[in-house]
Short mmCIF file of C-alpha atoms in Angstrom, two decimals:
data_model
loop_
_atom_site.label_atom_id
_atom_site.label_comp_id
_atom_site.label_asym_id
_atom_site.label_seq_id
_atom_site.Cartn_x
_atom_site.Cartn_y
_atom_site.Cartn_z
CA MET A 1 -23.62 -4.36 16.90
CA ALA A 2 -24.42 -0.69 17.22
CA GLY A 3 -26.08 0.77 14.19
CA ALA A 4 -27.35 -2.49 12.77
CA GLY A 5 -30.81 -2.19 11.29
CA PRO A 6 -32.91 -2.78 8.23
CA GLY A 7 -30.84 -2.60 5.11
CA ARG A 8 -27.68 -2.41 7.13
CA PRO A 9 -26.10 -5.76 7.89
CA ALA A 10 -23.76 -5.64 10.85
CA PRO A 11 -20.15 -6.00 9.76
CA LEU A 12 -18.91 -9.40 10.78
CA GLY A 13 -15.38 -9.43 9.51
CA GLN A 14 -12.64 -7.47 7.81
CA THR A 15 -13.53 -5.46 4.74
CA PRO A 16 -11.71 -7.01 1.76
CA SER A 17 -8.80 -5.19 0.19
CA GLN A 18 -9.02 -4.04 -3.44
CA THR A 19 -6.48 -2.64 -5.84
CA LEU A 20 -6.01 1.12 -5.72
CA GLY A 21 -6.11 1.11 -9.53
CA PRO A 22 -4.34 3.57 -11.83
CA PHE A 23 -6.07 6.78 -10.71
CA PHE A 24 -5.08 7.13 -7.03
CA GLY A 25 -2.61 9.87 -7.95
CA MET A 26 -5.45 12.38 -7.92
CA LEU A 27 -5.23 12.14 -4.13
CA LEU A 28 -2.49 9.86 -2.74
CA GLY A 29 1.18 10.68 -3.10
CA ARG A 30 0.92 14.28 -4.12
CA PRO A 31 3.91 16.64 -4.45
CA GLY A 32 5.52 17.12 -1.06
CA ASP A 33 4.38 13.81 0.39
CA ALA A 34 7.80 12.29 -0.36
CA ASN A 35 9.72 15.02 1.43
CA MET A 36 9.41 13.71 4.97
CA ALA A 37 12.02 15.97 6.60
CA ASP A 38 13.24 19.42 5.64
CA GLU A 39 16.48 21.06 6.81
CA SER A 40 14.92 22.26 10.05
CA VAL A 41 14.37 18.78 11.48
CA ALA A 42 17.03 17.41 13.84
CA GLY A 43 18.83 14.33 12.58
CA GLU A 44 20.74 13.00 9.59
CA ARG A 45 18.72 13.60 6.43
CA ILE A 46 19.00 10.81 3.90
CA ARG A 47 17.54 9.93 0.52
CA VAL A 48 16.15 6.47 -0.12
CA THR A 49 15.43 5.49 -3.73
CA GLY A 50 14.65 2.44 -5.78
CA VAL A 51 12.76 1.00 -8.70
CA VAL A 52 9.75 -1.29 -8.42
CA PHE A 53 9.73 -4.23 -10.84
CA ASP A 54 7.10 -6.79 -11.80
CA GLY A 55 7.70 -10.48 -12.44
CA HIS A 56 8.83 -9.84 -16.01
CA GLY A 57 11.44 -7.34 -14.87
CA ALA A 58 9.37 -4.45 -16.21
CA PRO A 59 9.09 -1.32 -14.07
CA ILE A 60 5.81 -0.84 -12.24
CA GLU A 61 5.10 2.71 -13.32
CA ASP A 62 1.83 3.23 -11.47
CA GLY A 63 2.54 2.04 -7.94
CA LEU A 64 2.53 3.75 -4.57
CA VAL A 65 5.29 3.35 -1.97
CA GLU A 66 4.45 4.39 1.59
CA VAL A 67 7.01 4.78 4.37
CA TRP A 68 6.46 4.62 8.12
CA GLN A 69 9.39 5.04 10.46
CA ALA A 70 10.74 6.18 13.81
CA ASN A 71 12.53 9.51 14.10
CA SER A 72 16.29 9.88 14.56
CA ALA A 73 15.90 9.30 18.31
CA GLY A 74 14.12 6.01 17.66
CA ARG A 75 10.63 7.17 18.63
CA TYR A 76 7.44 6.72 16.65
CA ARG A 77 4.91 9.54 16.55
CA HIS A 78 2.08 7.34 17.78
CA PRO A 79 0.09 7.05 21.05
CA VAL A 80 1.45 3.54 21.69
CA ASP A 81 5.02 4.85 21.77
CA ASP A 82 4.77 6.55 25.18
CA ARG A 83 8.51 6.83 25.86
CA ASP A 84 8.40 10.47 26.82
CA ASP A 85 12.14 10.44 27.62
CA LEU A 86 12.70 10.41 23.85
CA PRO A 87 11.87 13.50 21.79
CA LEU A 88 9.21 13.93 19.15
CA LEU A 89 10.60 16.17 16.42
CA ASP A 90 8.64 19.14 15.15
CA GLY A 91 7.86 18.84 11.47
CA PHE A 92 8.44 15.09 11.31
CA THR A 93 5.51 12.66 11.30
CA GLY A 94 7.46 9.60 10.16
CA PHE A 95 5.05 9.05 7.26
CA GLY A 96 5.66 9.69 3.60
CA ARG A 97 4.48 8.39 0.29
CA CYS A 98 5.71 8.47 -3.26
CA PRO A 99 4.01 7.30 -6.45
CA THR A 100 6.37 5.37 -8.70
CA ASP A 101 7.48 7.35 -11.71
CA HIS A 102 5.93 6.93 -15.13
CA PRO A 103 7.56 5.25 -17.04
CA THR A 104 10.68 4.38 -15.01
CA GLY A 105 9.07 2.84 -11.92
CA SER A 106 11.41 4.72 -9.61
CA TRP A 107 10.53 6.16 -6.21
CA SER A 108 12.44 8.37 -3.82
CA VAL A 109 11.92 9.86 -0.38
CA VAL A 110 13.99 12.31 1.64
CA THR A 111 13.75 11.54 5.31
CA LEU A 112 15.70 11.09 8.54
CA ARG A 113 17.91 8.12 9.21
CA PRO A 114 15.76 6.34 11.80
CA GLY A 115 17.04 5.45 15.25
CA GLN A 116 16.82 2.03 16.82
CA VAL A 117 13.55 0.91 18.38
CA PRO A 118 12.94 -1.90 20.90
CA ASP A 119 12.32 -5.39 19.59
CA GLY A 120 10.17 -6.32 22.57
CA ARG A 121 12.60 -9.12 23.47
CA GLY A 122 15.03 -7.02 25.49
CA GLY A 123 17.06 -5.76 22.55
CA LEU A 124 16.99 -3.07 19.92
CA GLN A 125 16.12 -3.44 16.25
CA ALA A 126 18.44 -2.14 13.60
CA PRO A 127 17.30 1.14 12.02
CA HIS A 128 14.67 0.44 9.38
CA LEU A 129 11.84 1.88 7.35
CA ASN A 130 8.51 0.08 7.17
CA LEU A 131 7.23 0.04 3.59
CA VAL A 132 3.79 -0.57 2.14
CA LEU A 133 3.63 -1.13 -1.63
CA GLN A 134 0.47 -1.07 -3.72
CA ALA A 135 -0.26 -0.80 -7.44
CA ARG A 136 -2.78 -1.46 -10.15
CA GLY A 137 -2.86 -5.23 -10.46
CA MET A 138 -2.15 -5.72 -6.76
CA LEU A 139 -5.33 -6.69 -4.94
CA ASP A 140 -3.67 -6.51 -1.51
CA PRO A 141 -0.89 -4.30 -0.20
CA VAL A 142 2.50 -5.87 0.51
CA PHE A 143 4.56 -4.94 3.56
CA THR A 144 8.34 -4.95 3.70
CA ARG A 145 11.23 -3.21 5.47
CA VAL A 146 14.27 -1.25 4.34
CA TYR A 147 17.48 -1.69 6.34
CA PHE A 148 20.76 0.16 5.66
CA ASP A 149 23.98 -1.55 4.63
CA ASP A 150 26.20 0.70 6.78
CA GLU A 151 24.50 -0.27 10.05
CA LEU A 152 26.45 -2.80 12.15
CA SER A 153 23.33 -3.48 14.23
CA ASN A 154 21.81 -5.36 11.27
CA ASP A 155 23.67 -8.42 12.55
CA ASP A 156 21.65 -8.39 15.79
CA ASP A 157 18.23 -7.63 14.32
CA LEU A 158 15.67 -10.28 15.22
CA VAL A 159 13.42 -9.60 12.24
CA LEU A 160 16.30 -9.93 9.77
CA ALA A 161 17.39 -13.08 11.59
CA GLY A 162 13.91 -14.51 10.98
CA VAL A 163 14.31 -14.18 7.21
CA PRO A 164 16.02 -16.97 5.24
CA GLU A 165 19.63 -15.90 4.83
CA GLN A 166 19.65 -16.07 1.05
CA ARG A 167 16.76 -13.59 0.86
CA ARG A 168 17.92 -11.07 3.51
CA HIS A 169 19.67 -8.90 0.94
CA THR A 170 16.29 -7.98 -0.55
CA LEU A 171 15.69 -5.88 2.59
CA VAL A 172 19.02 -4.03 2.77
CA ALA A 173 19.54 -0.76 0.89
CA SER A 174 23.02 0.02 -0.45
CA ARG A 175 24.68 3.34 0.12
CA GLY A 176 25.87 4.93 -3.10
CA ASP A 177 27.24 8.33 -4.00
CA ASP A 178 25.77 11.24 -2.09
CA VAL A 179 23.17 13.23 -4.03
CA ASP A 180 22.74 16.95 -3.28
CA GLY A 181 24.82 16.44 -0.15
CA LEU A 182 22.56 13.71 1.21
CA ALA A 183 23.60 10.17 1.98
CA THR A 184 21.67 8.18 -0.61
CA PHE A 185 20.56 4.58 -0.28
CA HIS A 186 19.16 2.44 -3.07
CA LEU A 187 16.90 -0.58 -2.87
CA ASP A 188 14.89 -2.03 -5.73
CA LEU A 189 11.65 -3.83 -4.96
CA HIS A 190 10.74 -6.95 -6.93
CA VAL A 191 7.13 -7.95 -6.55
CA GLN A 192 7.73 -11.36 -8.12
CA GLY A 193 10.43 -13.54 -9.63
CA GLU A 194 13.99 -14.60 -8.98
CA HIS A 195 14.83 -11.54 -6.89
CA GLU A 196 11.46 -11.29 -5.16
CA THR A 197 11.50 -8.97 -2.15
CA VAL A 198 10.65 -10.46 1.22
CA PHE A 199 7.12 -9.46 2.17
CA PHE A 200 5.94 -9.80 5.74
CA ASP A 201 2.64 -11.01 7.13
CA VAL A 202 2.10 -7.83 9.15
CA MET B 1 6.28 0.77 29.58
CA SER B 2 8.70 -2.00 30.45
CA ALA B 3 12.38 -2.68 29.95
CA ASP B 4 11.42 -4.13 26.58
CA GLY B 5 9.77 -0.89 25.44
CA PRO B 6 6.18 0.30 25.44
CA MET B 7 3.30 -2.05 26.17
CA LEU B 8 1.88 -3.15 22.83
CA PRO B 9 -1.84 -3.38 22.04
CA ARG B 10 -3.48 -6.55 20.83
CA LEU B 11 -2.97 -6.93 17.09
CA HIS B 12 -5.53 -8.69 14.90
CA ALA B 13 -3.89 -10.48 12.00
CA ARG B 14 -5.07 -9.81 8.48
CA GLU B 15 -7.60 -12.56 7.74
CA HIS B 16 -6.17 -13.53 4.39
CA GLY B 17 -9.12 -15.81 3.68
CA ASP B 18 -11.40 -12.78 3.68
CA HIS B 19 -9.21 -10.77 1.30
CA PRO B 20 -8.50 -11.41 -2.38
CA PRO B 21 -5.61 -13.67 -3.34
CA PHE B 22 -2.59 -11.86 -4.74
CA ARG B 23 -3.06 -13.72 -8.03
CA TYR B 24 -6.52 -13.77 -9.56
CA PRO B 25 -6.28 -14.89 -13.20
CA ASP B 26 -9.54 -13.20 -14.29
CA TYR B 27 -7.89 -9.88 -13.36
CA LYS B 28 -5.04 -10.09 -15.82
CA SER B 29 -2.76 -7.46 -14.35
CA THR B 30 -2.27 -9.60 -11.23
CA ALA B 31 -0.26 -12.18 -13.22
CA ALA B 32 3.10 -10.41 -13.01
CA ARG B 33 2.31 -8.25 -9.99
CA SER B 34 1.68 -10.97 -7.40
CA PRO B 35 4.35 -12.49 -5.15
CA ASP B 36 5.30 -16.13 -5.77
CA GLN B 37 6.82 -16.65 -2.33
CA ASP B 38 4.82 -17.05 0.85
CA LEU B 39 4.63 -14.07 3.18
CA VAL B 40 7.25 -14.25 5.93
CA SER B 41 5.93 -14.11 9.49
CA ILE B 42 7.26 -11.25 11.57
CA LEU B 43 7.59 -10.47 15.27
CA ALA B 44 4.95 -8.03 16.43
CA THR B 45 7.23 -5.17 17.47
CA LEU B 46 6.69 -1.48 18.09
CA SER B 47 7.07 -1.00 14.33
CA GLU B 48 3.99 -3.14 13.65
CA ALA B 49 1.99 -1.86 16.64
CA THR B 50 2.31 1.74 15.49
CA GLY B 51 1.41 3.25 12.14
CA PRO B 52 0.88 6.55 10.37
CA GLY B 53 -2.84 6.85 11.07
CA PRO B 54 -2.82 9.14 14.12
CA ALA B 55 -0.02 11.45 12.95
CA TRP B 56 -1.26 11.71 9.38
CA SER B 57 -4.80 12.45 10.53
CA GLU B 58 -3.46 15.50 12.37
CA VAL B 59 -1.93 17.06 9.28
CA SER B 60 -4.55 16.34 6.62
CA PRO B 61 -7.35 18.87 6.21
CA GLU B 62 -10.98 17.92 5.90
CA ASP B 63 -12.68 18.15 2.54
CA ALA B 64 -15.84 16.06 2.59
CA ASP B 65 -18.07 17.73 -0.02
CA LEU B 66 -17.06 16.52 -3.47
CA THR B 67 -19.95 18.32 -5.14
CA THR B 68 -18.30 21.70 -4.52
CA ASN B 69 -14.67 21.07 -3.60
CA ALA B 70 -13.37 21.77 -7.09
CA GLY B 71 -13.50 25.36 -5.91
CA THR B 72 -14.94 26.70 -9.14
CA GLY B 73 -18.02 28.13 -7.50
CA GLY B 74 -20.04 25.67 -9.59
CA VAL B 75 -21.72 22.44 -8.57
CA ALA B 76 -20.90 18.97 -9.90
CA ILE B 77 -23.43 17.33 -12.23
CA GLY B 78 -25.02 14.01 -11.30
CA ALA B 79 -27.10 12.32 -8.64
CA ARG B 80 -26.11 13.68 -5.22
CA ILE B 81 -25.47 10.94 -2.66
CA ILE B 82 -24.53 10.90 1.00
CA VAL B 83 -22.08 8.12 1.83
CA THR B 84 -21.68 7.46 5.53
CA GLY B 85 -20.76 4.68 7.90
CA ARG B 86 -18.46 3.67 10.70
CA VAL B 87 -14.82 2.67 10.63
CA LEU B 88 -14.39 -0.25 13.04
CA ASP B 89 -11.43 -2.21 14.35
CA ALA B 90 -11.45 -6.00 14.20
CA ALA B 91 -13.10 -6.13 17.64
CA GLY B 92 -15.97 -3.91 16.47
CA ASN B 93 -14.91 -0.70 18.23
CA GLY B 94 -15.30 2.55 16.35
CA VAL B 95 -11.98 4.02 15.18
CA PRO B 96 -12.17 7.70 16.18
CA ASP B 97 -10.49 10.65 14.52
CA THR B 98 -9.04 8.69 11.63
CA LEU B 99 -8.54 9.96 8.09
CA VAL B 100 -10.73 8.55 5.29
CA GLU B 101 -9.61 9.41 1.74
CA ILE B 102 -11.77 8.72 -1.32
CA TRP B 103 -11.42 9.07 -5.10
CA GLN B 104 -13.82 8.24 -7.88
CA ALA B 105 -15.01 8.79 -11.44
CA ASN B 106 -17.63 11.42 -12.20
CA ALA B 107 -21.27 10.75 -13.07
CA ALA B 108 -20.27 9.87 -16.63
CA GLY B 109 -17.64 7.35 -15.53
CA ARG B 110 -14.63 9.57 -16.23
CA TYR B 111 -11.73 10.27 -13.89
CA ALA B 112 -10.11 13.68 -13.75
CA HIS B 113 -6.69 12.03 -14.21
CA TRP B 114 -4.06 12.46 -16.93
CA ARG B 115 -4.05 8.70 -17.60
CA GLU B 116 -7.74 8.60 -18.43
CA THR B 117 -7.59 9.26 -22.17
CA GLU B 118 -9.34 6.39 -23.93
CA TYR B 119 -12.91 6.62 -22.69
CA ASP B 120 -14.79 9.33 -24.56
CA ALA B 121 -17.00 10.48 -21.70
CA PRO B 122 -17.29 14.10 -20.59
CA LEU B 123 -15.22 15.64 -17.85
CA ASP B 124 -17.07 17.79 -15.35
CA PRO B 125 -15.14 21.00 -14.65
CA ASN B 126 -16.87 21.22 -11.27
CA PHE B 127 -15.88 17.74 -10.11
CA LEU B 128 -12.41 16.62 -9.04
CA GLY B 129 -13.51 13.27 -7.64
CA VAL B 130 -11.32 13.40 -4.53
CA GLY B 131 -12.26 13.99 -0.91
CA GLN B 132 -11.19 13.35 2.64
CA CYS B 133 -12.67 13.57 6.10
CA HIS B 134 -12.04 12.35 9.62
CA THR B 135 -14.18 9.98 11.62
CA ASP B 136 -15.86 11.42 14.72
CA ALA B 137 -15.50 10.05 18.25
CA ASP B 138 -17.85 7.18 17.33
CA GLY B 139 -15.87 6.24 14.22
CA THR B 140 -18.47 7.71 11.84
CA TYR B 141 -17.46 9.37 8.57
CA ARG B 142 -19.67 11.18 6.05
CA PHE B 143 -19.22 12.40 2.47
CA LEU B 144 -21.47 14.27 0.07
CA THR B 145 -20.63 13.30 -3.49
CA ILE B 146 -21.99 12.32 -6.91
CA ARG B 147 -22.93 8.76 -7.75
CA PRO B 148 -20.11 7.61 -10.06
CA GLY B 149 -20.80 6.08 -13.44
CA PRO B 150 -19.48 2.72 -14.69
CA TYR B 151 -16.68 2.80 -17.22
CA PRO B 152 -14.99 0.39 -19.64
CA TRP B 153 -11.50 -0.97 -19.12
CA GLY B 154 -9.09 -3.15 -21.04
CA ASN B 155 -9.09 -6.37 -19.04
CA HIS B 156 -11.15 -8.32 -21.60
CA HIS B 157 -13.65 -7.70 -24.40
CA ASN B 158 -16.52 -5.45 -23.30
CA ALA B 159 -15.17 -5.22 -19.76
CA TRP B 160 -16.82 -2.61 -17.52
CA ARG B 161 -16.04 -1.55 -14.00
CA PRO B 162 -19.27 -1.27 -12.03
CA ALA B 163 -19.81 2.05 -10.28
CA HIS B 164 -17.43 2.27 -7.32
CA ILE B 165 -15.68 4.66 -4.96
CA HIS B 166 -12.09 4.02 -3.85
CA LEU B 167 -11.42 4.39 -0.12
CA SER B 168 -8.08 4.57 1.67
CA LEU B 169 -7.61 4.21 5.44
CA MET B 170 -4.53 4.08 7.64
CA GLY B 171 -6.26 2.98 10.85
CA PRO B 172 -4.58 2.46 14.22
CA SER B 173 -1.50 0.46 13.19
CA LEU B 174 0.67 -0.53 10.24
CA GLY B 175 -1.32 -3.70 9.57
CA SER B 176 -4.63 -1.87 9.53
CA ARG B 177 -3.73 -0.17 6.24
CA LEU B 178 -6.66 -0.71 3.87
CA VAL B 179 -7.46 0.41 0.36
CA THR B 180 -10.80 -0.93 -0.80
CA GLN B 181 -13.66 -0.08 -3.14
CA LEU B 182 -17.26 0.70 -2.26
CA TYR B 183 -19.87 -0.78 -4.62
CA PHE B 184 -23.62 -0.20 -4.71
CA ASP B 185 -25.98 -2.93 -3.51
CA GLY B 186 -28.15 -4.16 -6.37
CA ASP B 187 -25.74 -3.25 -9.16
CA PRO B 188 -26.33 -5.89 -11.88
CA MET B 189 -22.74 -5.60 -13.15
CA LEU B 190 -21.01 -6.77 -9.98
CA HIS B 191 -20.84 -10.47 -10.85
CA LEU B 192 -19.16 -9.59 -14.18
CA ASP B 193 -16.36 -7.64 -12.51
CA PRO B 194 -13.18 -9.62 -11.75
CA ILE B 195 -11.98 -7.04 -9.24
CA TYR B 196 -15.15 -7.24 -7.14
CA CYS B 197 -15.22 -11.02 -7.58
CA SER B 198 -11.57 -11.36 -6.53
CA ALA B 199 -12.77 -11.09 -2.93
CA PRO B 200 -14.02 -14.44 -1.62
CA PRO B 201 -17.78 -15.13 -1.83
CA GLN B 202 -18.23 -15.00 1.93
CA SER B 203 -16.69 -11.53 2.30
CA ARG B 204 -17.29 -9.62 -0.94
CA HIS B 205 -20.71 -8.41 0.21
CA ARG B 206 -18.84 -6.34 2.84
CA MET B 207 -17.87 -3.99 0.01
CA LEU B 208 -21.52 -3.12 -0.71
CA ALA B 209 -23.04 0.18 0.32
CA HIS B 210 -26.73 -0.24 1.20
CA TYR B 211 -29.47 2.28 0.57
CA ASP B 212 -30.66 3.73 3.89
CA HIS B 213 -33.73 5.95 3.93
CA GLU B 214 -32.72 7.30 7.34
CA VAL B 215 -29.62 8.75 5.76
CA THR B 216 -31.49 10.17 2.78
CA GLU B 217 -32.25 13.88 3.15
CA ALA B 218 -35.57 15.15 1.76
CA ASP B 219 -35.32 17.24 -1.41
CA TRP B 220 -31.53 16.92 -1.31
CA ALA B 221 -29.64 13.61 -1.60
CA THR B 222 -30.10 9.85 -1.30
CA GLY B 223 -28.26 8.08 1.52
CA TRP B 224 -25.97 5.06 1.46
CA ARG B 225 -24.42 3.18 4.40
CA PHE B 226 -21.01 1.61 4.24
CA ASP B 227 -19.17 0.33 7.32
CA ILE B 228 -15.50 -0.64 7.17
CA VAL B 229 -13.69 -3.17 9.38
CA LEU B 230 -9.90 -2.97 9.69
CA ALA B 231 -7.27 -5.51 10.71
CA GLY B 232 -4.45 -4.53 13.05
CA ALA B 233 -4.49 -2.87 16.45
CA GLU B 234 -7.65 -2.14 18.37
CA ALA B 235 -8.72 1.49 18.37
CA THR B 236 -7.72 3.88 21.12
CA PRO B 237 -10.79 5.68 22.50
CA VAL B 238 -10.82 9.46 22.22
CA GLU B 239 -10.36 11.07 25.63
CA GLN B 240 -13.55 12.86 26.56
CA GLU B 241 -13.18 16.44 27.66
CA GLU B 242 -14.69 17.40 31.00
CA ALA B 243 -18.11 18.97 30.54
#
């Protein structure tokens, strides 16, 4: 291993995860990080909100929700997504993050409704956000997805189909009243308990 | 690219046996914040093979000197240290051009955060305790900072967090996301800390920074090495410009 030497054991495996603790807000999830798309970006702007709950039903008021998604044309801003026939959109990275609110545990991002991306099995996935949730008291991140309840393509999504039917609803955000002219979807995240969100082994 | 979409890179699964369990009773806050259900396996699709690392690295500025980045014109108080190492993928390749974000307490063990109100240690007006930098083409990162102090916390009677620096990395793909903590080799408080000890015995030493005299700069700062290995996709080499 390059760089190995006295006092420097060569790394031989993954570095363990640790909790981000209560003080990450000095750096991660600062103002503006949750506004993923302003008016100038092409596509339908939407708001996605929710509350994060612990196993006692109490809000997790010091968590961090991170979003990764394709743009409205269904393309990821990433070197692996080399489909140059689809546009990359100026001003849209597809990444956002929002600390959960103290003391309500709520989070909210304004973003683009994502397009469909290939499932690698000849079909297309339903539009979805990829979510990473961390908090004080969580030693590892958890990974989940947010689907949208007004998308007919949910019925054909292979990832949703791989989730036990009685738990699928934990991944589907419900459209409510528009807020500030934006279609607004709501999905609570339950880290533990009766309504526990489906977390994926990404 | 094929009819099924872009060609996907090889993905290395998260080695759960090398990471802490979600529930670790000695760390009390995990009790109600750990899933009961097993993780659900997922197809490796374009969503899992991509991630925010490359795009986010483009938009985040560098800010690697925590001893002066408060912008006051003053210098932070404490023992100056250089913290450097390589960010590696699971195959051992350097991860180039990737963002490394760090946050930490000051030399007295106090965070510059509104929540930190119970520990009566001094704040340092010249120390914010946050920094970020990008790895170079070899995957190497480097910070100049202050050695953080230990501080008490409420987990149990006379509980203290050993000195540590929080690190956050996105890496090449969604599954390479890592938040970890750097500890200092030789710290006698490590075995008393349930957060450090939550990592399994065979892997927790990977969170230790080691003193390295080759990194130390004469009359300036002591040097510490800390390499980081990520799960997820293998790194994409940086294209070399023609000389």
